[in-house]
Structures are given as C-alpha cells and as structure tokens.
C-alpha positions as protocol buffer text, in pm:
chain_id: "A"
residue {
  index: 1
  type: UNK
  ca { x: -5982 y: -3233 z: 6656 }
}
residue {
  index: 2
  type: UNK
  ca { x: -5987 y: -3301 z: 6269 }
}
residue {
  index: 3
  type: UNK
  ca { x: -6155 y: -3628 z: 6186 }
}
residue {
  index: 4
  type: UNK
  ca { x: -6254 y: -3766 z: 5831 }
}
residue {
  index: 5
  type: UNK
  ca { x: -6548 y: -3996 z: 5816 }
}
residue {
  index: 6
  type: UNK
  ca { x: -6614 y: -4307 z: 5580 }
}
residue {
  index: 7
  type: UNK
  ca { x: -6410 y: -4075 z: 5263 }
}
residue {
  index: 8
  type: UNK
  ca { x: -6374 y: -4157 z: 4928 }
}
residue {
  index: 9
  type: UNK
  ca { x: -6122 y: -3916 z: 4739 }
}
residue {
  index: 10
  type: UNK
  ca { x: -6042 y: -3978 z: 4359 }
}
residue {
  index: 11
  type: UNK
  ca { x: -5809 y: -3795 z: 4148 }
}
residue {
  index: 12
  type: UNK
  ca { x: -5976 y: -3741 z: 3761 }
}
residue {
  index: 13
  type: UNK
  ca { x: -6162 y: -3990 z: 3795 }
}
residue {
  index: 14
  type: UNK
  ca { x: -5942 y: -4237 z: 3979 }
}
residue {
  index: 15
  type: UNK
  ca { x: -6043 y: -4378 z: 4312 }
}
residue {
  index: 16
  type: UNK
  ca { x: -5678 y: -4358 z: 4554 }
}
residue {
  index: 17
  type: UNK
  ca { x: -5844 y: -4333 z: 4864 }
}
residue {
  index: 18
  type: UNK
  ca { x: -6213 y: -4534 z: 4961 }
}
residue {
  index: 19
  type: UNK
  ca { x: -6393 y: -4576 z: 5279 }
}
residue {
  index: 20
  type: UNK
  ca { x: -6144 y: -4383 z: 5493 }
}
residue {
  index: 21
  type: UNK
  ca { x: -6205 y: -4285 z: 5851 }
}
residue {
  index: 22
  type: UNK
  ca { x: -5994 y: -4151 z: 6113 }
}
residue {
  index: 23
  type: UNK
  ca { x: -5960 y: -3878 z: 6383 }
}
residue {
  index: 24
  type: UNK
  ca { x: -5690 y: -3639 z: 6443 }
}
residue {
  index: 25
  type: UNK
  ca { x: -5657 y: -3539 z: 6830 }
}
residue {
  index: 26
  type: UNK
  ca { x: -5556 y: -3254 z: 6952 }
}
residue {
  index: 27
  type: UNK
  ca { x: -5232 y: -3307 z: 7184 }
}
residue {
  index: 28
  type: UNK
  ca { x: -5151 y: -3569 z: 6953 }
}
residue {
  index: 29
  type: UNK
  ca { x: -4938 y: -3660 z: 6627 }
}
residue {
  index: 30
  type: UNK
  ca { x: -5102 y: -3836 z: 6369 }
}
residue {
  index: 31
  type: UNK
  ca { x: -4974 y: -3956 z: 6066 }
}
residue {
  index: 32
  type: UNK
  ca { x: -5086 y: -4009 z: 5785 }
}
residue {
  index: 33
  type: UNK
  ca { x: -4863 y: -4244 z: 5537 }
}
residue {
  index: 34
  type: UNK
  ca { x: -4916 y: -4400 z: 5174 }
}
residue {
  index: 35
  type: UNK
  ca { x: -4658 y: -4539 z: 4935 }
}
residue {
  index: 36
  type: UNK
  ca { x: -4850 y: -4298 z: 4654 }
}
residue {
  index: 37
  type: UNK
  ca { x: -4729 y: -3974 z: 4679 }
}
residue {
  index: 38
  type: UNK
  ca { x: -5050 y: -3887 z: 4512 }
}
residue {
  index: 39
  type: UNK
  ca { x: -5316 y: -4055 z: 4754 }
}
residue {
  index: 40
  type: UNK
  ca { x: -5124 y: -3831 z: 5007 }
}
residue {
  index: 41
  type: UNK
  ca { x: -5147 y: -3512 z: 4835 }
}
residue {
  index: 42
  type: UNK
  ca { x: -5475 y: -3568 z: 4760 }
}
residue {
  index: 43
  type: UNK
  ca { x: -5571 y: -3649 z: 5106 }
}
residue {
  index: 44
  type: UNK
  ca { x: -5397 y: -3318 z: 5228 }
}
residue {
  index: 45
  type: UNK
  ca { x: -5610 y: -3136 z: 4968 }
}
residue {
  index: 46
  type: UNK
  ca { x: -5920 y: -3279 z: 5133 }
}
residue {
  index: 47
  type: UNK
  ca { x: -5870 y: -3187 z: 5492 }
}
residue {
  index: 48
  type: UNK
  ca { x: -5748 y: -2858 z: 5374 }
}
residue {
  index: 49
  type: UNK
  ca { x: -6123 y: -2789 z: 5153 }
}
residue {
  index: 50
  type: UNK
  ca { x: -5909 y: -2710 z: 4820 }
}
residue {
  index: 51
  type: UNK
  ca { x: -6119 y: -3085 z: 4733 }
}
residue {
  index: 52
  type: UNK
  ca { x: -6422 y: -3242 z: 4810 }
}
residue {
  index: 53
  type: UNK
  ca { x: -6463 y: -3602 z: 4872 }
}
residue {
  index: 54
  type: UNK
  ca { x: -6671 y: -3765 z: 4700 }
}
residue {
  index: 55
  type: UNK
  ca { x: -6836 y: -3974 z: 4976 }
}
residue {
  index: 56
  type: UNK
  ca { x: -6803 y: -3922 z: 5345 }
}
residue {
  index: 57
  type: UNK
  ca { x: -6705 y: -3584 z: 5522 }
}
residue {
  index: 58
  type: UNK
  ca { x: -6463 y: -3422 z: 5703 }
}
residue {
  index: 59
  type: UNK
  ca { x: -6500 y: -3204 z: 5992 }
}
residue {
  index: 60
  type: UNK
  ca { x: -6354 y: -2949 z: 6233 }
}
residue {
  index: 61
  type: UNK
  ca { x: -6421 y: -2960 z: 6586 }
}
residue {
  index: 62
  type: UNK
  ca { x: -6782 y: -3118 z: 6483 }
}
residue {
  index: 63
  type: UNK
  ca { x: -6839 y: -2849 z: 6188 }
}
residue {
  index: 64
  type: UNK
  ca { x: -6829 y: -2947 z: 5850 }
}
residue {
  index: 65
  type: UNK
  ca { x: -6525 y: -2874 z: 5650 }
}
residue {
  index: 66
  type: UNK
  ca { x: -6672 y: -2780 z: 5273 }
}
residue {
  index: 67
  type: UNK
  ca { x: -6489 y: -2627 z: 5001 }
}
residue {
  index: 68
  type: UNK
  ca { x: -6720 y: -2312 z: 5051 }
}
residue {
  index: 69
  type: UNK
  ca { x: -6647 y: -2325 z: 5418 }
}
residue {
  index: 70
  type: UNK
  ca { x: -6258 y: -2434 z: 5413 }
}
residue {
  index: 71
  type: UNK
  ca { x: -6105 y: -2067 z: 5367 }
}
residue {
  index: 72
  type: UNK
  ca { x: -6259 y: -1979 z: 5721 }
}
residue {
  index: 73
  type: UNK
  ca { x: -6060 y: -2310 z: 5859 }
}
residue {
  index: 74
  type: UNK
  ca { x: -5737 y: -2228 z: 5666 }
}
residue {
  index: 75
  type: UNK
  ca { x: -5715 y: -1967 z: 5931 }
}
residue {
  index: 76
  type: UNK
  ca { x: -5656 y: -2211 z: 6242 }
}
residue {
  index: 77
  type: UNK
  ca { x: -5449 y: -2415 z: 6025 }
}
residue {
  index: 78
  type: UNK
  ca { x: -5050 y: -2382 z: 5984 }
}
residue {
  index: 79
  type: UNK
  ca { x: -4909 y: -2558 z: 5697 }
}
residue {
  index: 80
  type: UNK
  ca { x: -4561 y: -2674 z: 5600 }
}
residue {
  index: 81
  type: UNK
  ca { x: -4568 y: -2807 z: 5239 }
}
residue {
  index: 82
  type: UNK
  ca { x: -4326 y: -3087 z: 5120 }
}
residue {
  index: 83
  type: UNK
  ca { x: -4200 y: -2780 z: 4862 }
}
residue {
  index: 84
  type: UNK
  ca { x: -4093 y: -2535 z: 5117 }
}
residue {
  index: 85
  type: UNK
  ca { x: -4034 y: -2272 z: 4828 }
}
residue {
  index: 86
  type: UNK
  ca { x: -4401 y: -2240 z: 4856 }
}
residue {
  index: 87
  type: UNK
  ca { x: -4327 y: -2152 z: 5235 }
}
residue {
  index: 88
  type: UNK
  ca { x: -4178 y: -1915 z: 5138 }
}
residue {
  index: 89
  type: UNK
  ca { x: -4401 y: -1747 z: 4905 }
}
residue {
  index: 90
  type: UNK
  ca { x: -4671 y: -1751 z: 5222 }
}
residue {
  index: 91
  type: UNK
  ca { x: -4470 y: -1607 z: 5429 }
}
residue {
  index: 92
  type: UNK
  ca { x: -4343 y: -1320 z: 5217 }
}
residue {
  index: 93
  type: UNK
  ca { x: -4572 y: -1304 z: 4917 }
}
residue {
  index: 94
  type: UNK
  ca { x: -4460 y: -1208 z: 4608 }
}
residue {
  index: 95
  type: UNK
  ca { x: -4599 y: -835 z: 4494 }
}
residue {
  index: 96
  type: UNK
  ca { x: -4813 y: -1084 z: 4227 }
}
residue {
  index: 97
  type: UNK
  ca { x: -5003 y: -1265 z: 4509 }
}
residue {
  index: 98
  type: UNK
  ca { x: -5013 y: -935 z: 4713 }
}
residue {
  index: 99
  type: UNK
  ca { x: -5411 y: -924 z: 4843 }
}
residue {
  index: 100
  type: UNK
  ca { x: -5511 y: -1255 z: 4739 }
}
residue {
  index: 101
  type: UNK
  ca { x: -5828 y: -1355 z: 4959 }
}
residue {
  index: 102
  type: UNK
  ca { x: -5686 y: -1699 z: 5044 }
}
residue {
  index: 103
  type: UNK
  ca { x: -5269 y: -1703 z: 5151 }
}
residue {
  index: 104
  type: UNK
  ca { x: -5293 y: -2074 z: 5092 }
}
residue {
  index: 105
  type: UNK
  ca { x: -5396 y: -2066 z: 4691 }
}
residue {
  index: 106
  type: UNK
  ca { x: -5012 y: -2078 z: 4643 }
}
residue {
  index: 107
  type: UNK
  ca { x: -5009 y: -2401 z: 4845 }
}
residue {
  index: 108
  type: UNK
  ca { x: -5295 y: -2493 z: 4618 }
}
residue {
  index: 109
  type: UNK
  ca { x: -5077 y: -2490 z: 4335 }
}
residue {
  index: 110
  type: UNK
  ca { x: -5433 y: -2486 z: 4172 }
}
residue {
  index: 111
  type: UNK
  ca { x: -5523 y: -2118 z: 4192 }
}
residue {
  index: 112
  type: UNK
  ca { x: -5401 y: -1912 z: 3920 }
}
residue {
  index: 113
  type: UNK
  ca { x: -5196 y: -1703 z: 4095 }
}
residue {
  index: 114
  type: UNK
  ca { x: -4956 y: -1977 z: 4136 }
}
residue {
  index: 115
  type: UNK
  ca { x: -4873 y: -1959 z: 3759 }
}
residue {
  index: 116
  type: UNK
  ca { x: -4739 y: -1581 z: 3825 }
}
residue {
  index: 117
  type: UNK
  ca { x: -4483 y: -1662 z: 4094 }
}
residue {
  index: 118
  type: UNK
  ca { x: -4092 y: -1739 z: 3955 }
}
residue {
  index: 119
  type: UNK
  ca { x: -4005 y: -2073 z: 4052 }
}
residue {
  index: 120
  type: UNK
  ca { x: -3722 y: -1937 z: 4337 }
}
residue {
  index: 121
  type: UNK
  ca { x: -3419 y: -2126 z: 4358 }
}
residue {
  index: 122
  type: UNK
  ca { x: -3331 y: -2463 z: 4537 }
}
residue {
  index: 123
  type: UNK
  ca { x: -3287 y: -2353 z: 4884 }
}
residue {
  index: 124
  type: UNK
  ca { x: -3029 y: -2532 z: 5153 }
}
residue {
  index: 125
  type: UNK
  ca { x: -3112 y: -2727 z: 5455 }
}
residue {
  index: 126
  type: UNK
  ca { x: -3053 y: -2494 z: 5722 }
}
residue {
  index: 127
  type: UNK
  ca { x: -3310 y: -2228 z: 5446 }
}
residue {
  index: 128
  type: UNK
  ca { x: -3557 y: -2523 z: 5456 }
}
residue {
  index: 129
  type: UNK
  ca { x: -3527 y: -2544 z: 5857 }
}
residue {
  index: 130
  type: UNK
  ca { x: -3536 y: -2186 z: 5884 }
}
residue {
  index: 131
  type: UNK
  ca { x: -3874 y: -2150 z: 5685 }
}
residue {
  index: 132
  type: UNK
  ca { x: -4051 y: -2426 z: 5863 }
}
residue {
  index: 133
  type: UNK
  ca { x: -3948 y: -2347 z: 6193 }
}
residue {
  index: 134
  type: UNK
  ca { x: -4052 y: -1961 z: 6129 }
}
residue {
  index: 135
  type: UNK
  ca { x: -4384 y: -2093 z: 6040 }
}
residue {
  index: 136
  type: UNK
  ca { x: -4414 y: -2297 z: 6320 }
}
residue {
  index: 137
  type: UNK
  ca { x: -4315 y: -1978 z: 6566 }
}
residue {
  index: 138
  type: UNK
  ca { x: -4588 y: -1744 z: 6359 }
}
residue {
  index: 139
  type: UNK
  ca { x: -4875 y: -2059 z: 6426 }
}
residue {
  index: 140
  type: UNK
  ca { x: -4957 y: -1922 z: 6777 }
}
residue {
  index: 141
  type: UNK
  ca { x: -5320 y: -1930 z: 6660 }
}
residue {
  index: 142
  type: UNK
  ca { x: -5318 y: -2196 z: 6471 }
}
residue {
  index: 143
  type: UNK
  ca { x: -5480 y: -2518 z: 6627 }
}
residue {
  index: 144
  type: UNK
  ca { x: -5397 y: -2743 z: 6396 }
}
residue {
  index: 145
  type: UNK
  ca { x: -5051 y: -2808 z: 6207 }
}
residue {
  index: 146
  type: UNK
  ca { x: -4992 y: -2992 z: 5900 }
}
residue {
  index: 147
  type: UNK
  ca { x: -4721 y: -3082 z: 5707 }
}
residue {
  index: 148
  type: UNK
  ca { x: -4623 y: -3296 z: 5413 }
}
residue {
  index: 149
  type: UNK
  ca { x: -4279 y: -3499 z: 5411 }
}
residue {
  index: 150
  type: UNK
  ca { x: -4155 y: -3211 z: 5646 }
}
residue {
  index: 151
  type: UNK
  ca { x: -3832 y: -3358 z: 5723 }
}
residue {
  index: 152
  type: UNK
  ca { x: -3773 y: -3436 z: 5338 }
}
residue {
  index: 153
  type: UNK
  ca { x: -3516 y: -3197 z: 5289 }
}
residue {
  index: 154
  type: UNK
  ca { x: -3319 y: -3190 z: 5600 }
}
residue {
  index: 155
  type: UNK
  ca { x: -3006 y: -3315 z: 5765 }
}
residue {
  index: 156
  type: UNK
  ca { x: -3045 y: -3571 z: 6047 }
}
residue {
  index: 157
  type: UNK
  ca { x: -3012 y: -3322 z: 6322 }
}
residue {
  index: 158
  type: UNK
  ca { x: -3237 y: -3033 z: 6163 }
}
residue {
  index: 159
  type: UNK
  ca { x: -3482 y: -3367 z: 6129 }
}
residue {
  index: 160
  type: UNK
  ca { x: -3483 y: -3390 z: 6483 }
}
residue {
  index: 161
  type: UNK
  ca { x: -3522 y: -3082 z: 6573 }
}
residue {
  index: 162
  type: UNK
  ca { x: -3812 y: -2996 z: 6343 }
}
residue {
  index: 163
  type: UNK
  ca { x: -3947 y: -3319 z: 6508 }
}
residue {
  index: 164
  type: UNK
  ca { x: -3918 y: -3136 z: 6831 }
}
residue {
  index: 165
  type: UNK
  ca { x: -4077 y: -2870 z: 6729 }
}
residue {
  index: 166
  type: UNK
  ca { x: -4397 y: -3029 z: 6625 }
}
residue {
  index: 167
  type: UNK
  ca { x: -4378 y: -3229 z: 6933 }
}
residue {
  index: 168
  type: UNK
  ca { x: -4425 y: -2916 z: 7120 }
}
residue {
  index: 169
  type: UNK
  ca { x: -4685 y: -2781 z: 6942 }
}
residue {
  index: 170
  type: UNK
  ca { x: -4918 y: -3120 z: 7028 }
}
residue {
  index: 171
  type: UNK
  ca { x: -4784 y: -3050 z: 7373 }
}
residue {
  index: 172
  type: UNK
  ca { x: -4958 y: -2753 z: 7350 }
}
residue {
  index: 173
  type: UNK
  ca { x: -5281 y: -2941 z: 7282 }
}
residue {
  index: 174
  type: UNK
  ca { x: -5243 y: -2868 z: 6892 }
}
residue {
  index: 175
  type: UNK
  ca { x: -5395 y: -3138 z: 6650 }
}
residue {
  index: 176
  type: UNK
  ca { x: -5028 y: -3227 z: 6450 }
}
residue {
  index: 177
  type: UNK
  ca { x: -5106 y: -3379 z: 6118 }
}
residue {
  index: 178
  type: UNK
  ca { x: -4821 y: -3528 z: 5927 }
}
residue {
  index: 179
  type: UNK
  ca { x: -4847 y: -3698 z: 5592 }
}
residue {
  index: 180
  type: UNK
  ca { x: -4575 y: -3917 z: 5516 }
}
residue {
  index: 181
  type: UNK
  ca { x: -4371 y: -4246 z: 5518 }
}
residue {
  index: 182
  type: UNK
  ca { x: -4068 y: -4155 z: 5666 }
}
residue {
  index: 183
  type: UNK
  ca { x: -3990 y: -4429 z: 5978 }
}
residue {
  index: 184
  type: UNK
  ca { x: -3882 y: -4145 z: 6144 }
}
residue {
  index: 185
  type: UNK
  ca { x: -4187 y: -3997 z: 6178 }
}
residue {
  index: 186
  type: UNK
  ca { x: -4424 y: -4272 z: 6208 }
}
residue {
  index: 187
  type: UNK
  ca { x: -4210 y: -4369 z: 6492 }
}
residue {
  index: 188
  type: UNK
  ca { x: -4262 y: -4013 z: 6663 }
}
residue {
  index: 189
  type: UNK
  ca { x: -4687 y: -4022 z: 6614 }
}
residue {
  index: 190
  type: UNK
  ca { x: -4890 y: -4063 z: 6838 }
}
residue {
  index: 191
  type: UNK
  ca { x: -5138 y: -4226 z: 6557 }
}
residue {
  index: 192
  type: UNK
  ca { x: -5051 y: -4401 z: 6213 }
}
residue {
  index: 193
  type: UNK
  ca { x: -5293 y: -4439 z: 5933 }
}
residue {
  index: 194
  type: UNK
  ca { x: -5144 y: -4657 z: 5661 }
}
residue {
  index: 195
  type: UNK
  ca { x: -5369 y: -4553 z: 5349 }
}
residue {
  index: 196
  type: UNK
  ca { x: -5196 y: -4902 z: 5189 }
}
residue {
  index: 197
  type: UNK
  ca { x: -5453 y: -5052 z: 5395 }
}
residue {
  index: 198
  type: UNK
  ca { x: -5790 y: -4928 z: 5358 }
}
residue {
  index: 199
  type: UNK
  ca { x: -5966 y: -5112 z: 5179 }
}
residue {
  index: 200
  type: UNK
  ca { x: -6063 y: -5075 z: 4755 }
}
C-alpha cells in the first residue's frame, strides 16, 4: 500500500500540488490524473523519492519513503515511463550507465548519467508494447507498478491489452499506480484522484 499524506509538492518554487492525501491499495488501480503534465510528473517524482515534498509524507507499507531511503523502495517498484525509450535504457543499459547504483537515475532524467545516453530513435507501437509488457513480465518482485500515460503511444488494441496486463498484476494483489488523464484509464481504476481538485 503506497499512501501520501496531507503533501505539498512545488516545482522551483511553484506550488502545483497542496494538501494532497490519498492511498494506493494493493489489489487495486489507482489513478492519478491532472490536466498539468507537470503536477503529474512531479507527483511521480515524489512517490518515487527522486523529490521531497515539502509538507506532508509519503509512505510504504507504513515506512517512510525519504529521498535517502527511496533507492531501497525503487527495488519493489516497476516503472513504465510515459518515454518508453527510457524503458529501454533500464532494461538494457547502455555500456555508459553500466554499474550505476540506482537503474532508475535514467528515469530520473535528473542524474547525470542521463546526459551520456544517445537519444535512440522513435520506436513503433508494437516496440512500445513490447517494452512495457517485458517490464511488466520481469516485475515478479515488484509490489507496486507505476506508470505514466502508459497507453500514450499505442494502438487501441495494444491499449487494451496493456490495460489487461496491469489489471492482472492488481489481481495479483499489486498496488497499480497510473498517472494520467486518459478516459480510458480512469474508467479501468479502481480509484481516481483528480489533482484539478485539491485544493490551492
């Protein structure tokens, strides 16, 4: 279970998020949607420790998730970013990233490693499906699954079966996290949190 308690989360500076609480169970699909791309990202950042809030806490399970403590969590965590080439890079890293403590700094696109890696080139739907369903197959030990816009790239029928996919892994009593605002998806959670409507 991943829940987020009473958060505030700014971005240099700016306030997107304030006062946001919520809890992720496991054997369920929540969802997490915005119309700024940015709040979402930002939120993502937060549950995965690359950010600290600024007020409030998020937590694992009932242990605190810090940025000191967060590459420990990574580890139960499967991630599908909305830029699958950075999928990619995860799953077979580049001889530059080759070692690197935390596999997810290329997710981070923070880390400085992620200023080595060639940007690889635009990959088709059935390459996107392919990544994200490999992922999901390789998450065995992961407990919790998120993903950002993960049908953002794909045909209507790879959409659905993606869909399926992450329906099976809450089946499998796996905390599914989804950030996005795709009707599609909100209409297959279990949960919706609409950051449009906490409160400023």
């Amino acid at each position: 279970m991943l829940e987020v308690k009473d958060a505030t989360i700014s971005v240099s500076g700016s306030i997107l998020i304030q006062n946001l609480s919520l809890i992720a169970p496991d054997g369920e699909i929540t969802c997490i949607a915005a119309d700024d791309a940015t709040a979402l990202s930002a939120f993502l950042r937060v549950v995965m420790g690359f950010q600290s809030a600024d007020d409030g806490f998020v937590s694992i399970d009932g242990e605190l998730l810090t940025v000191s403590s967060a590459p420990a969590f990574r580890r139960i965590m499967c991630c599908l970013p909305k830029n699958i080439n950075l999928l990619r890079n995860q799953l077979y890293p580049p001889e530059a990233i080759v070692g690197e403590e935390d596999g997810y700094g290329v997710w981070n696109q923070v880390l400085p490693t992620a200023a080595h890696i060639d940007e690889p080139a635009e990959l088709s739907a059935e390459e996107v499906f392919c990544l994200a369903s490999e992922a999901i197959a390789k998450a065995t030990d992961k407990s919790i699954i998120i993903a950002e816009e993960p049908t953002a790239h794909l045909s209507t029928e790879l959409a659905l079966q993606l869909l399926q996919l992450l329906r099976d892994q809450a089946t499998q009593g796996k905390c599914v996290l989804i950030a996005s605002s795709n009707p599609q998806l909100k209409s297959c959670a279990n949960n919706v949190i609409n950051l449009n409507q906490i409160n400023l």
